[in-house]
Amino acid sequence: MSHPAGGLTMPTMTTLTTRGRATRTRIVEAAARLVHLNGVAATTVDQVLEEAGAGKSQFYHYFGTKDDLVEAVLEFQAAVSEGEQTRILEQHPGWDGIRVWLDAVVEGQRRADYAGGCPIGSMAAEMADRDPELRVRLGEAFERKRAALEHRLRELQDDGELDGAAEPEGLATFVIATLQGALLLTSTLKHDHALAQAVGETWRHLVSFRR
Amino acid sequence: MSHPAGGLTMPTMTTLTTRGRATRTRIVEAAARLVHLNGVAATTVDQVLEEAGAGKSQFYHYFGTKDDLVEAVLEFQAAVSEGEQTRILEQHPGWDGIRVWLDAVVEGQRRADYAGGCPIGSMAAEMADRDPELRVRLGEAFERKRAALEHRLRELQDDGELDGAAEPEGLATFVIATLQGALLLTSTLKHDHALAQAVGETWRHLVSFRR
């Protein structure tokens, strides 16, 4: 597990003033928007600073290189995505939590007009073979979402609501994979038909183990 | 359905001499390798020509712009991927064809050392929101693979080997989505545990409709 602001060689969130934190956050959020829509390679530091209304000296105060910024973007996107998953699973116990979370993923794509797909998945597709350090962080981000789902499935199994023959680890991997692929299809096809179908079949497979 | 060499504004395969075809193919294959590993934005025409051992004038003879080359790379990758799917489904009738095809996808990743993920999926993740024309082509490539699988599932249903309540269209979308996501996880995690788990659960869901 990595802390959302951990692992940076530059000043981290905890050592910054309130104003410094706001500036750093503004830069990261601007970068996150551009990276999500255009990809890492096609996003320049200059574009990010223009979008954020910040200057070069501010950038170099908070980030040593573009790589540092890209890592901060991943931490930001992972924190948003895991935060939503955690909130939903806490608010909705049992099978409901999984269903509400899946629906929220579909609804999120609709709200975003099918632009960009999964922010973490897109970064992984572009960067996994180009940046070994970022690749490890991307893998950790996927793994945390997978583990949260596995945890819920194990609870259901312990409570006798999931068949004892079901494999929570494999099922959780399967759900994350299906969502990632369905989000990719959706951002390519620009409608949520494929996402709704894939999530529908995924849910059908999960509840086939419901007891 | 688009022909593998269709849609180019430059000389197409059919109007080229044998030697011209060989040069063009060498450039496209070199570009396909680089784009698969590094992405579209990070691949330059100069890198491609160096990798292909070809010159600038040859490039501009066959391709007007980098965009034309990228489209040719997609056509090449789609032809390879669809060719393998078609060959397997023709050689293995019934349920076997689907199982052998899924196994071939897993095995292909192992052979590639988990590098690059699905060549078409990676291009889609990077380019879907950046190039509307390429996005449409990418969607068509996904759709052709999905349709081939749906066709097999409908045959099984007609033969009474797939439950009448199963939905071939949705199931085919679901399989393509799961594979895309599992390939993305695999190229991020650099082992095929996730792919094997996701494909295993996908197959389990499919055969739950076997009659």
Coordinates of C-alpha atoms in Angstrom, one line a residue:
Chain A
M1 CA 0.0 0.0 0.0
S2 CA 1.5 3.4 -0.9
H3 CA 0.3 6.6 0.7
P4 CA -1.3 9.0 -1.9
A5 CA 1.5 11.6 -1.3
G6 CA 4.3 9.1 -0.6
G7 CA 7.3 8.2 -2.7
L8 CA 8.1 11.7 -4.0
T9 CA 11.6 13.0 -3.9
M10 CA 10.2 16.6 -4.0
P11 CA 8.5 18.3 -1.0
T12 CA 5.5 16.1 -0.2
M13 CA 2.0 17.3 0.8
T14 CA 2.7 17.1 4.5
T15 CA 5.7 19.5 4.4
L16 CA 3.9 22.2 2.3
T17 CA 2.1 25.3 3.5
T18 CA -1.6 25.6 2.9
R19 CA -1.0 27.8 -0.1
G20 CA 1.7 25.5 -1.4
R21 CA -0.6 22.5 -1.1
A22 CA -3.3 24.4 -3.1
T23 CA -0.8 25.3 -5.9
R24 CA 0.6 21.7 -6.0
T25 CA -3.0 20.3 -6.1
R26 CA -4.0 22.7 -8.9
I27 CA -1.0 21.6 -11.0
V28 CA -1.7 17.9 -10.4
E29 CA -5.4 18.2 -11.2
A30 CA -4.7 20.1 -14.4
A31 CA -2.1 17.4 -15.4
A32 CA -4.7 14.7 -14.5
R33 CA -7.3 16.2 -16.9
L34 CA -4.8 16.6 -19.8
V35 CA -3.2 13.1 -19.3
H36 CA -6.6 11.5 -19.1
L37 CA -7.7 13.0 -22.4
N38 CA -4.4 13.1 -24.3
G39 CA -2.1 10.6 -22.7
V40 CA 1.2 11.0 -20.9
A41 CA 3.5 11.4 -23.9
A42 CA 1.3 14.1 -25.6
T43 CA 1.0 16.2 -22.4
T44 CA 3.8 18.7 -21.9
V45 CA 4.7 20.5 -18.7
D46 CA 4.1 23.8 -20.5
Q47 CA 0.5 22.8 -21.3
V48 CA -0.1 21.7 -17.7
L49 CA 1.2 25.0 -16.4
E50 CA -1.0 27.0 -18.8
E51 CA -4.1 24.9 -17.8
A52 CA -3.2 25.4 -14.1
G53 CA -2.4 29.0 -14.4
A54 CA 1.0 28.4 -12.7
G55 CA 4.6 29.2 -13.6
K56 CA 7.7 27.2 -14.3
S57 CA 9.4 28.1 -11.0
Q58 CA 6.3 26.9 -9.1
F59 CA 6.5 23.6 -11.0
Y60 CA 10.1 23.1 -10.2
H61 CA 9.5 23.9 -6.6
Y62 CA 7.0 21.0 -6.3
F63 CA 8.2 18.5 -9.0
G64 CA 11.7 17.7 -10.1
T65 CA 10.7 16.3 -13.5
K66 CA 7.7 15.5 -15.6
D67 CA 8.1 11.9 -14.3
D68 CA 7.4 13.2 -10.7
L69 CA 4.3 14.9 -12.0
V70 CA 3.1 11.8 -13.8
E71 CA 3.5 9.8 -10.6
A72 CA 1.5 12.4 -8.7
V73 CA -1.2 12.2 -11.3
L74 CA -1.4 8.5 -10.8
E75 CA -1.6 8.9 -7.0
F76 CA -4.3 11.5 -7.4
Q77 CA -6.4 9.3 -9.8
A78 CA -5.9 6.2 -7.7
A79 CA -7.0 8.1 -4.5
V80 CA -10.2 9.4 -6.3
S81 CA -11.1 5.9 -7.7
E82 CA -10.3 4.0 -4.5
G83 CA -12.1 6.7 -2.4
E84 CA -15.3 6.2 -4.4
Q85 CA -15.0 2.4 -4.2
T86 CA -14.4 2.5 -0.4
R87 CA -17.2 4.9 0.2
I88 CA -19.7 2.8 -1.7
L89 CA -18.7 -0.5 -0.1
E90 CA -18.9 1.1 3.3
Q91 CA -22.3 2.6 2.7
H92 CA -23.8 -0.6 1.1
P93 CA -23.1 -3.8 3.0
G94 CA -23.3 -7.3 1.4
W95 CA -24.0 -7.9 -2.3
D96 CA -25.5 -4.4 -2.6
G97 CA -22.1 -2.8 -2.3
I98 CA -20.8 -4.6 -5.4
R99 CA -23.9 -3.9 -7.4
V100 CA -24.0 -0.2 -6.5
W101 CA -20.2 0.1 -7.2
L102 CA -20.6 -1.5 -10.7
D103 CA -23.5 0.8 -11.5
A104 CA -21.5 3.8 -10.3
V105 CA -18.7 2.9 -12.8
V106 CA -21.2 2.7 -15.7
E107 CA -22.9 6.0 -14.5
G108 CA -19.4 7.7 -14.2
Q109 CA -18.7 7.0 -17.9
R110 CA -22.1 8.4 -18.9
R111 CA -21.4 11.6 -17.0
A112 CA -18.0 11.9 -18.6
D113 CA -19.5 11.5 -22.1
Y114 CA -17.4 8.3 -22.6
A115 CA -14.2 10.4 -22.7
G116 CA -10.9 9.0 -21.6
G117 CA -11.9 5.6 -20.2
C118 CA -10.4 4.6 -16.9
P119 CA -7.7 7.2 -16.0
I120 CA -5.6 4.5 -14.4
G121 CA -6.2 2.0 -17.2
S122 CA -5.3 4.5 -19.9
M123 CA -2.0 5.3 -18.1
A124 CA -1.2 1.6 -17.8
A125 CA -1.9 0.9 -21.5
E126 CA 0.5 3.7 -22.5
M127 CA 3.2 3.5 -19.8
A128 CA 3.5 -0.1 -18.6
D129 CA 6.3 -0.9 -21.0
R130 CA 7.9 2.5 -20.9
D131 CA 8.4 3.3 -17.3
P132 CA 9.2 0.4 -15.0
E133 CA 8.8 2.5 -11.8
L134 CA 5.4 3.8 -12.8
R135 CA 4.4 0.3 -14.0
V136 CA 4.9 -1.0 -10.4
R137 CA 2.7 1.9 -9.0
L138 CA 0.1 1.2 -11.7
G139 CA 0.1 -2.5 -10.7
E140 CA -0.3 -1.5 -7.0
A141 CA -3.3 0.7 -7.9
F142 CA -5.0 -2.1 -9.7
E143 CA -4.2 -4.5 -6.9
R144 CA -5.7 -2.2 -4.2
K145 CA -9.0 -2.0 -6.0
R146 CA -9.0 -5.8 -6.6
A147 CA -8.2 -6.5 -3.0
A148 CA -11.1 -4.3 -1.7
L149 CA -13.4 -6.3 -3.9
E150 CA -11.9 -9.7 -2.8
H151 CA -12.3 -8.6 0.8
R152 CA -16.1 -8.0 0.3
L153 CA -16.4 -11.4 -1.5
R154 CA -14.6 -13.1 1.4
E155 CA -17.0 -11.5 3.8
L156 CA -19.9 -12.8 1.8
Q157 CA -18.4 -16.2 1.7
D158 CA -17.8 -16.2 5.5
D159 CA -21.5 -15.1 6.0
G160 CA -22.7 -18.0 3.8
E161 CA -24.0 -15.6 1.1
L162 CA -21.3 -16.7 -1.5
D163 CA -20.9 -20.3 -2.5
G164 CA -18.0 -22.0 -0.7
A165 CA -16.7 -23.2 -4.1
A166 CA -16.4 -19.7 -5.5
E167 CA -12.9 -18.2 -5.6
P168 CA -12.9 -14.6 -4.2
E169 CA -9.4 -13.8 -5.5
G170 CA -10.1 -15.0 -9.0
L171 CA -13.5 -13.5 -9.1
A172 CA -12.2 -10.1 -8.0
T173 CA -9.5 -10.2 -10.7
F174 CA -12.1 -11.1 -13.3
V175 CA -14.3 -8.2 -12.3
I176 CA -11.4 -5.7 -12.4
A177 CA -10.4 -7.0 -15.8
T178 CA -13.9 -6.9 -17.3
L179 CA -14.4 -3.4 -16.1
Q180 CA -11.1 -2.2 -17.5
G181 CA -11.8 -3.8 -20.9
A182 CA -15.4 -2.5 -20.9
L183 CA -14.2 1.0 -20.1
L184 CA -11.8 0.8 -23.0
L185 CA -14.5 -0.4 -25.4
T186 CA -16.8 2.4 -24.2
S187 CA -14.3 5.1 -24.7
T188 CA -13.6 3.7 -28.2
L189 CA -17.2 3.2 -29.2
K190 CA -18.5 6.3 -27.4
H191 CA -21.7 4.7 -26.1
D192 CA -22.3 2.6 -23.1
H193 CA -23.9 -0.4 -24.8
A194 CA -20.8 -2.5 -24.5
L195 CA -20.2 -1.4 -20.9
A196 CA -23.8 -2.2 -19.9
Q197 CA -23.6 -5.6 -21.6
A198 CA -20.2 -6.5 -20.1
V199 CA -21.2 -5.4 -16.6
G200 CA -24.5 -7.2 -16.9
E201 CA -22.8 -10.5 -17.8
T202 CA -20.2 -10.0 -15.0
W203 CA -22.9 -9.4 -12.4
R204 CA -24.8 -12.5 -13.7
H205 CA -21.6 -14.6 -13.3
L206 CA -21.1 -13.2 -9.7
V207 CA -24.6 -13.8 -8.6
S208 CA -24.5 -17.4 -10.0
F209 CA -22.5 -18.0 -6.8
R210 CA -25.0 -16.2 -4.5
R211 CA -26.4 -18.4 -1.8
Chain B
M1 CA -15.8 -4.5 -42.7
S2 CA -12.7 -2.6 -44.0
H3 CA -10.2 -4.3 -46.3
P4 CA -6.8 -4.5 -44.6
A5 CA -5.3 -2.2 -47.3
G6 CA -8.3 0.0 -47.8
G7 CA -8.9 3.6 -47.0
L8 CA -5.5 5.0 -47.7
T9 CA -5.0 8.2 -49.7
M10 CA -1.5 7.0 -50.8
P11 CA -0.8 4.1 -53.2
T12 CA -2.5 1.1 -51.8
M13 CA -1.1 -2.5 -51.7
T14 CA -2.8 -3.4 -54.9
T15 CA -1.2 -0.7 -57.0
L16 CA 2.3 -1.3 -55.8
T17 CA 5.1 -3.4 -57.4
T18 CA 6.3 -6.5 -55.6
R19 CA 9.4 -4.6 -54.4
G20 CA 7.2 -1.6 -53.4
R21 CA 4.9 -3.9 -51.4
A22 CA 7.9 -5.4 -49.6
T23 CA 9.2 -1.9 -48.6
R24 CA 5.9 -0.7 -47.5
T25 CA 5.3 -3.9 -45.5
R26 CA 8.8 -3.5 -43.9
I27 CA 7.9 0.0 -42.8
V28 CA 4.5 -0.9 -41.4
E29 CA 5.9 -3.9 -39.5
A30 CA 8.7 -1.8 -38.0
A31 CA 6.1 0.9 -37.0
A32 CA 3.9 -1.8 -35.5
R33 CA 6.7 -3.1 -33.3
L34 CA 7.6 0.4 -32.0
V35 CA 4.0 1.6 -31.6
H36 CA 3.1 -1.6 -29.7
L37 CA 6.0 -1.1 -27.2
N38 CA 6.2 2.7 -27.0
G39 CA 2.8 4.0 -28.1
V40 CA 1.8 6.2 -31.0
A41 CA 2.8 9.6 -29.6
A42 CA 6.3 8.4 -28.6
T43 CA 7.1 6.8 -31.9
T44 CA 8.6 9.1 -34.5
V45 CA 8.8 8.6 -38.3
D46 CA 12.6 8.8 -38.0
Q47 CA 12.7 5.9 -35.5
V48 CA 10.4 3.8 -37.7
L49 CA 12.6 4.4 -40.8
E50 CA 15.8 3.5 -38.8
E51 CA 14.1 0.3 -37.5
A52 CA 13.0 -0.5 -41.1
G53 CA 16.2 0.4 -42.8
A54 CA 14.3 2.7 -45.1
G55 CA 14.6 6.3 -46.2
K56 CA 12.4 9.4 -46.0
S57 CA 11.7 9.5 -49.7
Q58 CA 10.4 5.9 -49.5
F59 CA 8.2 6.8 -46.5
Y60 CA 6.7 9.8 -48.4
H61 CA 6.1 7.6 -51.4
Y62 CA 3.9 5.2 -49.4
F63 CA 2.5 7.4 -46.7
G64 CA 1.5 11.0 -46.7
T65 CA 1.7 11.6 -43.0
K66 CA 2.4 9.8 -39.7
D67 CA -1.4 9.5 -39.4
D68 CA -1.5 7.4 -42.6
L69 CA 1.2 5.1 -41.2
V70 CA -0.6 4.7 -37.8
E71 CA -3.7 3.7 -39.7
A72 CA -1.7 1.2 -41.7
V73 CA -0.3 -0.2 -38.4
L74 CA -3.9 -0.6 -37.1
E75 CA -4.9 -2.4 -40.3
F76 CA -1.8 -4.7 -40.0
Q77 CA -2.5 -5.5 -36.3
A78 CA -6.2 -6.1 -36.9
A79 CA -5.4 -8.4 -39.8
V80 CA -3.0 -10.5 -37.7
S81 CA -5.4 -10.7 -34.8
E82 CA -8.5 -11.5 -36.8
G83 CA -6.6 -13.9 -39.0
E84 CA -5.6 -15.9 -35.9
Q85 CA -9.2 -15.9 -34.5
T86 CA -10.6 -16.9 -37.9
R87 CA -8.1 -19.7 -38.4
I88 CA -8.8 -21.1 -34.9
L89 CA -12.6 -20.9 -35.1
E90 CA -12.4 -22.6 -38.6
Q91 CA -10.1 -25.4 -37.4
H92 CA -12.1 -26.1 -34.2
P93 CA -15.8 -26.4 -34.5
G94 CA -18.3 -25.9 -31.7
W95 CA -17.3 -24.9 -28.1
D96 CA -13.8 -26.1 -28.8
G97 CA -13.1 -23.1 -31.1
I98 CA -13.8 -20.7 -28.3
R99 CA -11.7 -22.5 -25.7
V100 CA -8.7 -22.9 -28.1
W101 CA -8.9 -19.2 -29.0
L102 CA -9.0 -18.1 -25.4
D103 CA -6.0 -20.4 -24.6
A104 CA -4.2 -18.9 -27.7
V105 CA -4.6 -15.4 -26.3
V106 CA -3.1 -16.4 -22.9
E107 CA -0.3 -18.3 -24.7
G108 CA 0.4 -15.4 -27.0
Q109 CA 1.0 -13.1 -24.0
R110 CA 3.4 -15.7 -22.4
R111 CA 5.4 -15.9 -25.7
A112 CA 5.5 -12.1 -25.8
D113 CA 6.8 -12.0 -22.3
Y114 CA 3.8 -9.9 -21.3
A115 CA 5.1 -6.9 -23.3
G116 CA 2.7 -4.4 -24.9
G117 CA -0.7 -6.0 -24.1
C118 CA -3.1 -6.2 -27.0
P119 CA -1.7 -4.1 -29.9
I120 CA -5.2 -2.8 -30.8
G121 CA -6.3 -2.2 -27.2
S122 CA -3.2 -0.2 -26.4
M123 CA -3.7 2.0 -29.5
A124 CA -7.4 2.5 -28.5
A125 CA -6.4 3.5 -24.9
E126 CA -4.0 6.1 -26.2
M127 CA -5.8 7.4 -29.3
A128 CA -9.6 7.0 -28.9
D129 CA -9.9 10.6 -27.6
R130 CA -7.3 12.1 -29.8
D131 CA -8.0 11.0 -33.3
P132 CA -11.7 10.6 -34.3
E133 CA -11.0 8.9 -37.6
L134 CA -8.7 6.3 -36.0
R135 CA -11.2 5.9 -33.2
V136 CA -13.8 4.7 -35.7
R137 CA -11.3 2.2 -37.2
L138 CA -10.4 0.9 -33.8
G139 CA -14.1 0.5 -32.9
E140 CA -14.5 -1.5 -36.2
A141 CA -11.6 -3.7 -35.3
F142 CA -13.1 -4.6 -31.9
E143 CA -16.5 -5.1 -33.5
R144 CA -15.2 -7.6 -36.1
K145 CA -13.6 -9.7 -33.4
R146 CA -16.8 -9.5 -31.3
A147 CA -19.0 -10.4 -34.3
A148 CA -16.9 -13.5 -35.1
L149 CA -17.4 -14.7 -31.6
E150 CA -21.1 -13.8 -31.6
H151 CA -21.5 -15.8 -34.8
R152 CA -20.0 -18.9 -33.2
L153 CA -22.3 -18.5 -30.1
R154 CA -25.3 -18.2 -32.4
E155 CA -24.3 -21.4 -34.2
L156 CA -24.1 -23.1 -30.9
Q157 CA -27.5 -21.8 -29.9
D158 CA -29.0 -22.9 -33.2
D159 CA -27.5 -26.4 -32.7
G160 CA -29.0 -26.5 -29.1
E161 CA -25.6 -26.5 -27.5
L162 CA -26.1 -23.0 -26.0
D163 CA -29.1 -22.3 -23.8
G164 CA -31.8 -20.4 -25.5
A165 CA -31.9 -17.8 -22.7
A166 CA -28.2 -16.9 -23.3
E167 CA -27.6 -13.6 -25.3
P168 CA -24.8 -14.2 -27.9
E169 CA -24.3 -10.5 -28.5
G170 CA -23.9 -9.5 -24.9
L171 CA -21.8 -12.6 -24.2
A172 CA -19.5 -11.8 -27.1
T173 CA -19.1 -8.2 -25.9
F174 CA -18.4 -9.5 -22.4
V175 CA -15.7 -11.8 -23.6
I176 CA -13.9 -9.2 -25.7
A177 CA -14.1 -6.7 -22.7
T178 CA -12.7 -9.3 -20.3
L179 CA -9.9 -10.2 -22.6
Q180 CA -9.0 -6.6 -23.2
G181 CA -8.9 -5.8 -19.5
A182 CA -7.0 -9.0 -18.6
L183 CA -4.4 -8.2 -21.3
L184 CA -4.0 -4.7 -19.8
L185 CA -3.6 -6.1 -16.3
T186 CA -1.1 -8.7 -17.6
S187 CA 1.1 -6.2 -19.3
T188 CA 1.1 -4.1 -16.2
L189 CA 1.7 -6.9 -13.7
K190 CA 4.1 -8.8 -16.0
H191 CA 2.8 -12.2 -15.1
D192 CA -0.2 -14.1 -16.5
H193 CA -1.9 -14.9 -13.1
A194 CA -4.5 -12.3 -13.7
L195 CA -5.1 -13.3 -17.3
A196 CA -5.4 -16.9 -16.4
Q197 CA -7.9 -16.1 -13.6
A198 CA -10.0 -13.7 -15.7
V199 CA -10.1 -16.1 -18.7
G200 CA -10.9 -19.0 -16.3
E201 CA -13.9 -17.1 -14.9
T202 CA -15.0 -16.0 -18.4
W203 CA -15.0 -19.6 -19.6
R204 CA -16.9 -20.7 -16.5
H205 CA -19.6 -18.1 -17.2
L206 CA -19.8 -19.1 -20.9
V207 CA -20.1 -22.8 -20.2
S208 CA -22.8 -22.2 -17.6
F209 CA -25.0 -21.8 -20.6
R210 CA -23.7 -25.0 -22.3
R211 CA -26.4 -27.5 -23.0

